[in-house]
Amino acid sequence: MRLTRSLPAALLVLTLPLAGCSDGDPGDDPSAADSSSAAPSEPSEPSDEPTDESSEEPTDEPVSGDAQPVETDQVAFEVPADWEVVDPDEFTGDKDGGAIEDDPAGGELTDRLGISGDQLLQMMGQADVIVLSGAGSVDGFIDNLNVLHYPGPLPTTPELQSQLAEQYANLGADDPQFSTAQTGAGEAVLVEYVLPLQGREVQGRAIAVQSGSDVVSITVSARDADLATRVAEQVVASLSAVG
């Protein structure tokens, strides 16, 4: 177990991997939130107004024919076939004081994706698994998905709304949306929000589901709302429990 936080704190900690994906300010207005994790901004089912207990049925059809499996000790799901699945344990161990770029696998990955070793380590140090867009870094940001888990029960949608609304507002999120969806791993709580990061808006989805005594949180962060929505829908449609 990498972290021992409550889910509300965990969803905010997801800002750290996202900040690790960003390097530099592409815009003229460098008003950056210190860090921001995202969950996409244009859901296909929830309405524009947040609902306390909306529920979506999982779809039987995949979002795309191009998919690859991702599995942790607790859940399994699919992501786009051209995204890069990375096991943080392969890179976050003792490197004998050397830079991650000096590790053959780490150097190849950072070169191909256009990110630094420090960025890669910051992203992976918090996560069970991360998945990085095959398109690589664009204007200092790479679209990504990360999986984390935390001990404790899954809060209800109203509880999350109450606990997170002010905290998201402090990070600059405008009216985050909350809903639920039935998945192969049980009922999931979905959080949709948009956060400012170094002159850009980052779109995302947070998907939280109970797994035994832990909560598993899957967060998609992307520059484009449609992409974030498609990847999140693909995860929800294919999500299942492991073990």
PDB file of C-alpha atoms in Angstrom:
ATOM      1  CA  MET A   1       0.000   0.000   0.000  1.00  0.00           C
ATOM      2  CA  ARG A   2       1.518   3.289  -1.080  1.00  0.00           C
ATOM      3  CA  LEU A   3      -0.673   5.771   0.783  1.00  0.00           C
ATOM      4  CA  THR A   4      -2.995   5.778   3.768  1.00  0.00           C
ATOM      5  CA  ARG A   5      -5.396   8.630   3.099  1.00  0.00           C
ATOM      6  CA  SER A   6      -9.146   9.031   2.987  1.00  0.00           C
ATOM      7  CA  LEU A   7     -10.706   9.149  -0.465  1.00  0.00           C
ATOM      8  CA  PRO A   8     -11.385  12.917  -0.401  1.00  0.00           C
ATOM      9  CA  ALA A   9      -7.742  13.558   0.443  1.00  0.00           C
ATOM     10  CA  ALA A  10      -6.717  10.990  -2.141  1.00  0.00           C
ATOM     11  CA  LEU A  11      -8.611  12.672  -4.939  1.00  0.00           C
ATOM     12  CA  LEU A  12      -6.799  15.895  -4.142  1.00  0.00           C
ATOM     13  CA  VAL A  13      -3.455  14.101  -3.928  1.00  0.00           C
ATOM     14  CA  LEU A  14      -4.068  13.032  -7.513  1.00  0.00           C
ATOM     15  CA  THR A  15      -2.953  16.549  -8.319  1.00  0.00           C
ATOM     16  CA  LEU A  16       0.629  15.434  -7.727  1.00  0.00           C
ATOM     17  CA  PRO A  17       0.877  12.990 -10.626  1.00  0.00           C
ATOM     18  CA  LEU A  18      -0.731  15.566 -12.894  1.00  0.00           C
ATOM     19  CA  ALA A  19       1.711  18.265 -11.882  1.00  0.00           C
ATOM     20  CA  GLY A  20       4.452  15.786 -12.660  1.00  0.00           C
ATOM     21  CA  CYS A  21       3.130  15.551 -16.209  1.00  0.00           C
ATOM     22  CA  SER A  22       3.414  19.280 -16.745  1.00  0.00           C
ATOM     23  CA  ASP A  23       6.625  21.137 -17.442  1.00  0.00           C
ATOM     24  CA  GLY A  24       6.529  24.751 -18.447  1.00  0.00           C
ATOM     25  CA  ASP A  25       3.810  27.278 -19.182  1.00  0.00           C
ATOM     26  CA  PRO A  26       2.339  27.178 -22.686  1.00  0.00           C
ATOM     27  CA  GLY A  27       0.173  30.238 -22.154  1.00  0.00           C
ATOM     28  CA  ASP A  28       0.651  33.897 -21.455  1.00  0.00           C
ATOM     29  CA  ASP A  29      -1.084  33.625 -18.096  1.00  0.00           C
ATOM     30  CA  PRO A  30       1.056  31.569 -15.730  1.00  0.00           C
ATOM     31  CA  SER A  31      -1.683  31.303 -13.109  1.00  0.00           C
ATOM     32  CA  ALA A  32      -1.034  27.728 -12.119  1.00  0.00           C
ATOM     33  CA  ALA A  33      -2.822  25.740  -9.512  1.00  0.00           C
ATOM     34  CA  ASP A  34      -0.050  24.153  -7.488  1.00  0.00           C
ATOM     35  CA  SER A  35      -1.128  20.781  -8.779  1.00  0.00           C
ATOM     36  CA  SER A  36      -4.220  19.366 -10.304  1.00  0.00           C
ATOM     37  CA  SER A  37      -5.533  15.975 -11.155  1.00  0.00           C
ATOM     38  CA  ALA A  38      -8.521  15.872 -13.362  1.00  0.00           C
ATOM     39  CA  ALA A  39     -11.586  13.988 -14.270  1.00  0.00           C
ATOM     40  CA  PRO A  40     -13.066  14.877 -17.678  1.00  0.00           C
ATOM     41  CA  SER A  41     -15.496  17.606 -18.213  1.00  0.00           C
ATOM     42  CA  GLU A  42     -18.238  16.504 -20.582  1.00  0.00           C
ATOM     43  CA  PRO A  43     -19.923  13.333 -19.276  1.00  0.00           C
ATOM     44  CA  SER A  44     -22.159  11.405 -21.611  1.00  0.00           C
ATOM     45  CA  GLU A  45     -24.853  10.620 -19.032  1.00  0.00           C
ATOM     46  CA  PRO A  46     -24.852  13.027 -16.049  1.00  0.00           C
ATOM     47  CA  SER A  47     -26.751  16.277 -16.518  1.00  0.00           C
ATOM     48  CA  ASP A  48     -25.170  19.675 -16.272  1.00  0.00           C
ATOM     49  CA  GLU A  49     -26.517  19.996 -12.740  1.00  0.00           C
ATOM     50  CA  PRO A  50     -24.863  17.811 -10.070  1.00  0.00           C
ATOM     51  CA  THR A  51     -27.107  15.099  -8.717  1.00  0.00           C
ATOM     52  CA  ASP A  52     -26.817  13.422  -5.375  1.00  0.00           C
ATOM     53  CA  GLU A  53     -27.489   9.899  -6.560  1.00  0.00           C
ATOM     54  CA  SER A  54     -27.599   9.674 -10.338  1.00  0.00           C
ATOM     55  CA  SER A  55     -26.730   6.260 -11.715  1.00  0.00           C
ATOM     56  CA  GLU A  56     -25.458   5.021 -15.034  1.00  0.00           C
ATOM     57  CA  GLU A  57     -25.747   1.498 -16.350  1.00  0.00           C
ATOM     58  CA  PRO A  58     -22.546   0.043 -17.827  1.00  0.00           C
ATOM     59  CA  THR A  59     -22.507  -0.349 -21.566  1.00  0.00           C
ATOM     60  CA  ASP A  60     -21.847  -3.726 -23.143  1.00  0.00           C
ATOM     61  CA  GLU A  61     -20.119  -2.229 -26.171  1.00  0.00           C
ATOM     62  CA  PRO A  62     -16.493  -1.094 -25.843  1.00  0.00           C
ATOM     63  CA  VAL A  63     -15.742   2.563 -26.411  1.00  0.00           C
ATOM     64  CA  SER A  64     -13.279   1.621 -29.113  1.00  0.00           C
ATOM     65  CA  GLY A  65     -12.096  -1.520 -30.846  1.00  0.00           C
ATOM     66  CA  ASP A  66      -8.557  -0.476 -29.934  1.00  0.00           C
ATOM     67  CA  ALA A  67      -7.972  -1.483 -26.329  1.00  0.00           C
ATOM     68  CA  GLN A  68      -5.405  -3.060 -24.061  1.00  0.00           C
ATOM     69  CA  PRO A  69      -5.891  -4.521 -20.589  1.00  0.00           C
ATOM     70  CA  VAL A  70      -4.633  -2.953 -17.368  1.00  0.00           C
ATOM     71  CA  GLU A  71      -4.653  -4.941 -14.134  1.00  0.00           C
ATOM     72  CA  THR A  72      -3.714  -4.178 -10.538  1.00  0.00           C
ATOM     73  CA  ASP A  73      -4.051  -6.408  -7.490  1.00  0.00           C
ATOM     74  CA  GLN A  74      -7.621  -5.141  -7.089  1.00  0.00           C
ATOM     75  CA  VAL A  75      -9.181  -4.136 -10.420  1.00  0.00           C
ATOM     76  CA  ALA A  76      -8.861  -4.659 -14.152  1.00  0.00           C
ATOM     77  CA  PHE A  77     -10.012  -2.463 -17.039  1.00  0.00           C
ATOM     78  CA  GLU A  78      -9.146  -1.392 -20.573  1.00  0.00           C
ATOM     79  CA  VAL A  79      -7.397   1.683 -21.952  1.00  0.00           C
ATOM     80  CA  PRO A  80      -6.589   2.799 -25.510  1.00  0.00           C
ATOM     81  CA  ALA A  81      -4.209   0.436 -27.260  1.00  0.00           C
ATOM     82  CA  ASP A  82      -1.717   3.169 -28.099  1.00  0.00           C
ATOM     83  CA  TRP A  83      -1.278   4.346 -24.497  1.00  0.00           C
ATOM     84  CA  GLU A  84       1.744   3.238 -22.443  1.00  0.00           C
ATOM     85  CA  VAL A  85       1.096   1.143 -19.314  1.00  0.00           C
ATOM     86  CA  VAL A  86       3.846   1.679 -16.736  1.00  0.00           C
ATOM     87  CA  ASP A  87       4.463  -0.214 -13.494  1.00  0.00           C
ATOM     88  CA  PRO A  88       5.934   2.319 -11.041  1.00  0.00           C
ATOM     89  CA  ASP A  89       7.809  -0.429  -9.186  1.00  0.00           C
ATOM     90  CA  GLU A  90      10.039  -0.815 -12.241  1.00  0.00           C
ATOM     91  CA  PHE A  91      11.302   2.741 -11.862  1.00  0.00           C
ATOM     92  CA  THR A  92      10.850   3.921  -8.266  1.00  0.00           C
ATOM     93  CA  GLY A  93      13.268   1.532  -6.582  1.00  0.00           C
ATOM     94  CA  ASP A  94      16.897   2.160  -5.682  1.00  0.00           C
ATOM     95  CA  LYS A  95      18.755   3.369  -8.751  1.00  0.00           C
ATOM     96  CA  ASP A  96      22.115   3.441  -6.912  1.00  0.00           C
ATOM     97  CA  GLY A  97      22.058   7.203  -6.954  1.00  0.00           C
ATOM     98  CA  GLY A  98      21.804   7.378 -10.733  1.00  0.00           C
ATOM     99  CA  ALA A  99      19.278   9.330 -12.757  1.00  0.00           C
ATOM    100  CA  ILE A 100      16.272   7.481 -14.101  1.00  0.00           C
ATOM    101  CA  GLU A 101      17.404   8.463 -17.597  1.00  0.00           C
ATOM    102  CA  ASP A 102      20.467   6.249 -17.012  1.00  0.00           C
ATOM    103  CA  ASP A 103      18.221   3.225 -16.578  1.00  0.00           C
ATOM    104  CA  PRO A 104      17.700   1.707 -20.059  1.00  0.00           C
ATOM    105  CA  ALA A 105      13.939   1.304 -19.696  1.00  0.00           C
ATOM    106  CA  GLY A 106      13.520   4.666 -17.979  1.00  0.00           C
ATOM    107  CA  GLY A 107      15.674   6.473 -20.503  1.00  0.00           C
ATOM    108  CA  GLU A 108      13.799   4.978 -23.437  1.00  0.00           C
ATOM    109  CA  LEU A 109      10.449   5.922 -21.929  1.00  0.00           C
ATOM    110  CA  THR A 110      11.379   9.500 -21.064  1.00  0.00           C
ATOM    111  CA  ASP A 111      12.917  10.055 -24.502  1.00  0.00           C
ATOM    112  CA  ARG A 112       9.900   8.672 -26.331  1.00  0.00           C
ATOM    113  CA  LEU A 113       7.338  10.597 -24.292  1.00  0.00           C
ATOM    114  CA  GLY A 114       9.300  13.826 -24.089  1.00  0.00           C
ATOM    115  CA  ILE A 115       9.334  14.086 -20.288  1.00  0.00           C
ATOM    116  CA  SER A 116      12.167  14.295 -17.773  1.00  0.00           C
ATOM    117  CA  GLY A 117      13.184  11.591 -15.342  1.00  0.00           C
ATOM    118  CA  ASP A 118      12.128  13.793 -12.437  1.00  0.00           C
ATOM    119  CA  GLN A 119       8.663  14.195 -13.973  1.00  0.00           C
ATOM    120  CA  LEU A 120       8.352  10.437 -14.435  1.00  0.00           C
ATOM    121  CA  LEU A 121       9.393   9.697 -10.858  1.00  0.00           C
ATOM    122  CA  GLN A 122       7.040  12.323  -9.422  1.00  0.00           C
ATOM    123  CA  MET A 123       4.127  10.841 -11.342  1.00  0.00           C
ATOM    124  CA  MET A 124       4.893   7.246 -10.459  1.00  0.00           C
ATOM    125  CA  GLY A 125       5.817   7.689  -6.827  1.00  0.00           C
ATOM    126  CA  GLN A 126       2.140   8.005  -5.861  1.00  0.00           C
ATOM    127  CA  ALA A 127       0.530   5.419  -8.117  1.00  0.00           C
ATOM    128  CA  ASP A 128      -0.121   1.684  -8.303  1.00  0.00           C
ATOM    129  CA  VAL A 129      -0.154   1.941 -12.098  1.00  0.00           C
ATOM    130  CA  ILE A 130       0.064   4.842 -14.517  1.00  0.00           C
ATOM    131  CA  VAL A 131      -0.875   4.892 -18.185  1.00  0.00           C
ATOM    132  CA  LEU A 132       0.577   7.592 -20.446  1.00  0.00           C
ATOM    133  CA  SER A 133      -0.712   8.755 -23.804  1.00  0.00           C
ATOM    134  CA  GLY A 134       1.236   7.391 -26.732  1.00  0.00           C
ATOM    135  CA  ALA A 135       1.127  10.879 -28.227  1.00  0.00           C
ATOM    136  CA  GLY A 136       3.725  11.934 -25.663  1.00  0.00           C
ATOM    137  CA  SER A 137       4.156  15.356 -24.138  1.00  0.00           C
ATOM    138  CA  VAL A 138       2.453  18.301 -25.868  1.00  0.00           C
ATOM    139  CA  ASP A 139       3.247  21.803 -24.610  1.00  0.00           C
ATOM    140  CA  GLY A 140       4.736  20.268 -21.487  1.00  0.00           C
ATOM    141  CA  PHE A 141       1.713  18.121 -20.599  1.00  0.00           C
ATOM    142  CA  ILE A 142       1.051  14.433 -21.225  1.00  0.00           C
ATOM    143  CA  ASP A 143      -2.453  12.948 -21.089  1.00  0.00           C
ATOM    144  CA  ASN A 144      -2.490  10.234 -18.456  1.00  0.00           C
ATOM    145  CA  LEU A 145      -4.387   7.840 -16.218  1.00  0.00           C
ATOM    146  CA  ASN A 146      -3.351   6.729 -12.757  1.00  0.00           C
ATOM    147  CA  VAL A 147      -4.589   4.157 -10.272  1.00  0.00           C
ATOM    148  CA  LEU A 148      -4.243   4.515  -6.507  1.00  0.00           C
ATOM    149  CA  HIS A 149      -5.821   2.756  -3.546  1.00  0.00           C
ATOM    150  CA  TYR A 150      -6.595   3.795   0.014  1.00  0.00           C
ATOM    151  CA  PRO A 151      -7.952   2.059   3.115  1.00  0.00           C
ATOM    152  CA  GLY A 152     -11.513   2.718   4.160  1.00  0.00           C
ATOM    153  CA  PRO A 153     -15.093   2.709   2.891  1.00  0.00           C
ATOM    154  CA  LEU A 154     -16.261   4.375  -0.314  1.00  0.00           C
ATOM    155  CA  PRO A 155     -18.114   7.596   0.576  1.00  0.00           C
ATOM    156  CA  THR A 156     -21.576   8.162  -0.833  1.00  0.00           C
ATOM    157  CA  THR A 157     -22.022  10.764  -3.556  1.00  0.00           C
ATOM    158  CA  PRO A 158     -23.546  13.340  -1.144  1.00  0.00           C
ATOM    159  CA  GLU A 159     -20.676  12.751   1.290  1.00  0.00           C
ATOM    160  CA  LEU A 160     -18.119  13.362  -1.443  1.00  0.00           C
ATOM    161  CA  GLN A 161     -19.944  16.474  -2.599  1.00  0.00           C
ATOM    162  CA  SER A 162     -19.889  17.832   0.929  1.00  0.00           C
ATOM    163  CA  GLN A 163     -16.258  16.946   1.567  1.00  0.00           C
ATOM    164  CA  LEU A 164     -14.761  17.961  -1.765  1.00  0.00           C
ATOM    165  CA  ALA A 165     -16.727  20.946  -3.054  1.00  0.00           C
ATOM    166  CA  GLU A 166     -14.818  23.563  -1.078  1.00  0.00           C
ATOM    167  CA  GLN A 167     -11.461  21.881  -1.621  1.00  0.00           C
ATOM    168  CA  TYR A 168     -11.942  21.723  -5.387  1.00  0.00           C
ATOM    169  CA  ALA A 169     -13.071  25.355  -5.388  1.00  0.00           C
ATOM    170  CA  ASN A 170      -9.852  26.313  -3.619  1.00  0.00           C
ATOM    171  CA  LEU A 171      -7.922  24.653  -6.449  1.00  0.00           C
ATOM    172  CA  GLY A 172      -9.881  26.619  -9.035  1.00  0.00           C
ATOM    173  CA  ALA A 173     -12.357  23.940 -10.128  1.00  0.00           C
ATOM    174  CA  ASP A 174     -15.670  25.344 -11.325  1.00  0.00           C
ATOM    175  CA  ASP A 175     -18.686  23.372 -10.076  1.00  0.00           C
ATOM    176  CA  PRO A 176     -17.375  19.767 -10.022  1.00  0.00           C
ATOM    177  CA  GLN A 177     -20.016  17.189 -10.968  1.00  0.00           C
ATOM    178  CA  PHE A 178     -20.724  13.988  -9.028  1.00  0.00           C
ATOM    179  CA  SER A 179     -22.595  10.867 -10.133  1.00  0.00           C
ATOM    180  CA  THR A 180     -22.552   7.081  -9.807  1.00  0.00           C
ATOM    181  CA  ALA A 181     -22.233   4.230 -12.279  1.00  0.00           C
ATOM    182  CA  GLN A 182     -22.735   0.486 -12.025  1.00  0.00           C
ATOM    183  CA  THR A 183     -19.589  -1.395 -13.071  1.00  0.00           C
ATOM    184  CA  GLY A 184     -18.314  -4.938 -13.085  1.00  0.00           C
ATOM    185  CA  ALA A 185     -16.481  -4.076  -9.854  1.00  0.00           C
ATOM    186  CA  GLY A 186     -19.585  -2.676  -8.155  1.00  0.00           C
ATOM    187  CA  GLU A 187     -21.037   0.804  -7.883  1.00  0.00           C
ATOM    188  CA  ALA A 188     -18.522   3.537  -8.639  1.00  0.00           C
ATOM    189  CA  VAL A 189     -18.596   7.184  -7.650  1.00  0.00           C
ATOM    190  CA  LEU A 190     -17.621   9.496 -10.512  1.00  0.00           C
ATOM    191  CA  VAL A 191     -16.263  13.004 -10.108  1.00  0.00           C
ATOM    192  CA  GLU A 192     -16.009  15.319 -13.105  1.00  0.00           C
ATOM    193  CA  TYR A 193     -14.051  18.534 -12.920  1.00  0.00           C
ATOM    194  CA  VAL A 194     -11.838  20.979 -14.798  1.00  0.00           C
ATOM    195  CA  LEU A 195      -8.800  22.506 -13.133  1.00  0.00           C
ATOM    196  CA  PRO A 196      -6.453  25.278 -14.261  1.00  0.00           C
ATOM    197  CA  LEU A 197      -2.814  24.289 -14.590  1.00  0.00           C
ATOM    198  CA  GLN A 198      -0.137  26.692 -15.784  1.00  0.00           C
ATOM    199  CA  GLY A 199      -2.299  28.641 -18.182  1.00  0.00           C
ATOM    200  CA  ARG A 200      -4.300  25.681 -19.497  1.00  0.00           C
ATOM    201  CA  GLU A 201      -7.431  23.838 -18.434  1.00  0.00           C
ATOM    202  CA  VAL A 202      -7.011  20.153 -17.661  1.00  0.00           C
ATOM    203  CA  GLN A 203     -10.038  17.907 -18.071  1.00  0.00           C
ATOM    204  CA  GLY A 204     -10.545  14.657 -16.214  1.00  0.00           C
ATOM    205  CA  ARG A 205     -12.604  11.988 -14.506  1.00  0.00           C
ATOM    206  CA  ALA A 206     -12.093  10.384 -11.101  1.00  0.00           C
ATOM    207  CA  ILE A 207     -13.639   6.917 -10.771  1.00  0.00           C
ATOM    208  CA  ALA A 208     -13.728   5.448  -7.256  1.00  0.00           C
ATOM    209  CA  VAL A 209     -14.891   1.938  -6.375  1.00  0.00           C
ATOM    210  CA  GLN A 210     -14.751  -0.255  -3.262  1.00  0.00           C
ATOM    211  CA  SER A 211     -12.374  -3.221  -3.371  1.00  0.00           C
ATOM    212  CA  GLY A 212     -12.401  -5.254  -0.172  1.00  0.00           C
ATOM    213  CA  SER A 213     -11.345  -2.937   2.647  1.00  0.00           C
ATOM    214  CA  ASP A 214      -9.839  -0.402   0.234  1.00  0.00           C
ATOM    215  CA  VAL A 215     -11.076   2.224  -2.184  1.00  0.00           C
ATOM    216  CA  VAL A 216      -9.523   2.165  -5.650  1.00  0.00           C
ATOM    217  CA  SER A 217      -9.389   5.496  -7.461  1.00  0.00           C
ATOM    218  CA  ILE A 218      -8.771   5.720 -11.214  1.00  0.00           C
ATOM    219  CA  THR A 219      -8.173   9.213 -12.573  1.00  0.00           C
ATOM    220  CA  VAL A 220      -7.976  10.314 -16.197  1.00  0.00           C
ATOM    221  CA  SER A 221      -6.342  13.676 -16.935  1.00  0.00           C
ATOM    222  CA  ALA A 222      -6.266  15.147 -20.429  1.00  0.00           C
ATOM    223  CA  ARG A 223      -6.078  18.425 -22.305  1.00  0.00           C
ATOM    224  CA  ASP A 224      -9.145  17.568 -24.387  1.00  0.00           C
ATOM    225  CA  ALA A 225     -12.557  16.976 -22.781  1.00  0.00           C
ATOM    226  CA  ASP A 226     -13.710  14.521 -25.460  1.00  0.00           C
ATOM    227  CA  LEU A 227     -10.584  12.398 -25.044  1.00  0.00           C
ATOM    228  CA  ALA A 228     -10.913  12.397 -21.263  1.00  0.00           C
ATOM    229  CA  THR A 229     -14.556  11.362 -21.595  1.00  0.00           C
ATOM    230  CA  ARG A 230     -13.811   8.533 -24.027  1.00  0.00           C
ATOM    231  CA  VAL A 231     -11.048   7.059 -21.884  1.00  0.00           C
ATOM    232  CA  ALA A 232     -13.122   7.326 -18.697  1.00  0.00           C
ATOM    233  CA  GLU A 233     -16.104   5.672 -20.392  1.00  0.00           C
ATOM    234  CA  GLN A 234     -13.821   2.893 -21.619  1.00  0.00           C
ATOM    235  CA  VAL A 235     -12.607   2.312 -18.065  1.00  0.00           C
ATOM    236  CA  VAL A 236     -16.127   2.292 -16.586  1.00  0.00           C
ATOM    237  CA  ALA A 237     -17.464  -0.052 -19.286  1.00  0.00           C
ATOM    238  CA  SER A 238     -14.637  -2.571 -18.802  1.00  0.00           C
ATOM    239  CA  LEU A 239     -13.992  -2.261 -15.053  1.00  0.00           C
ATOM    240  CA  SER A 240     -13.994  -5.530 -13.099  1.00  0.00           C
ATOM    241  CA  ALA A 241     -12.776  -6.804  -9.741  1.00  0.00           C
ATOM    242  CA  VAL A 242      -9.635  -8.927  -9.428  1.00  0.00           C
ATOM    243  CA  GLY A 243      -9.400 -11.741  -6.929  1.00  0.00           C
TER     244      GLY A 243
END
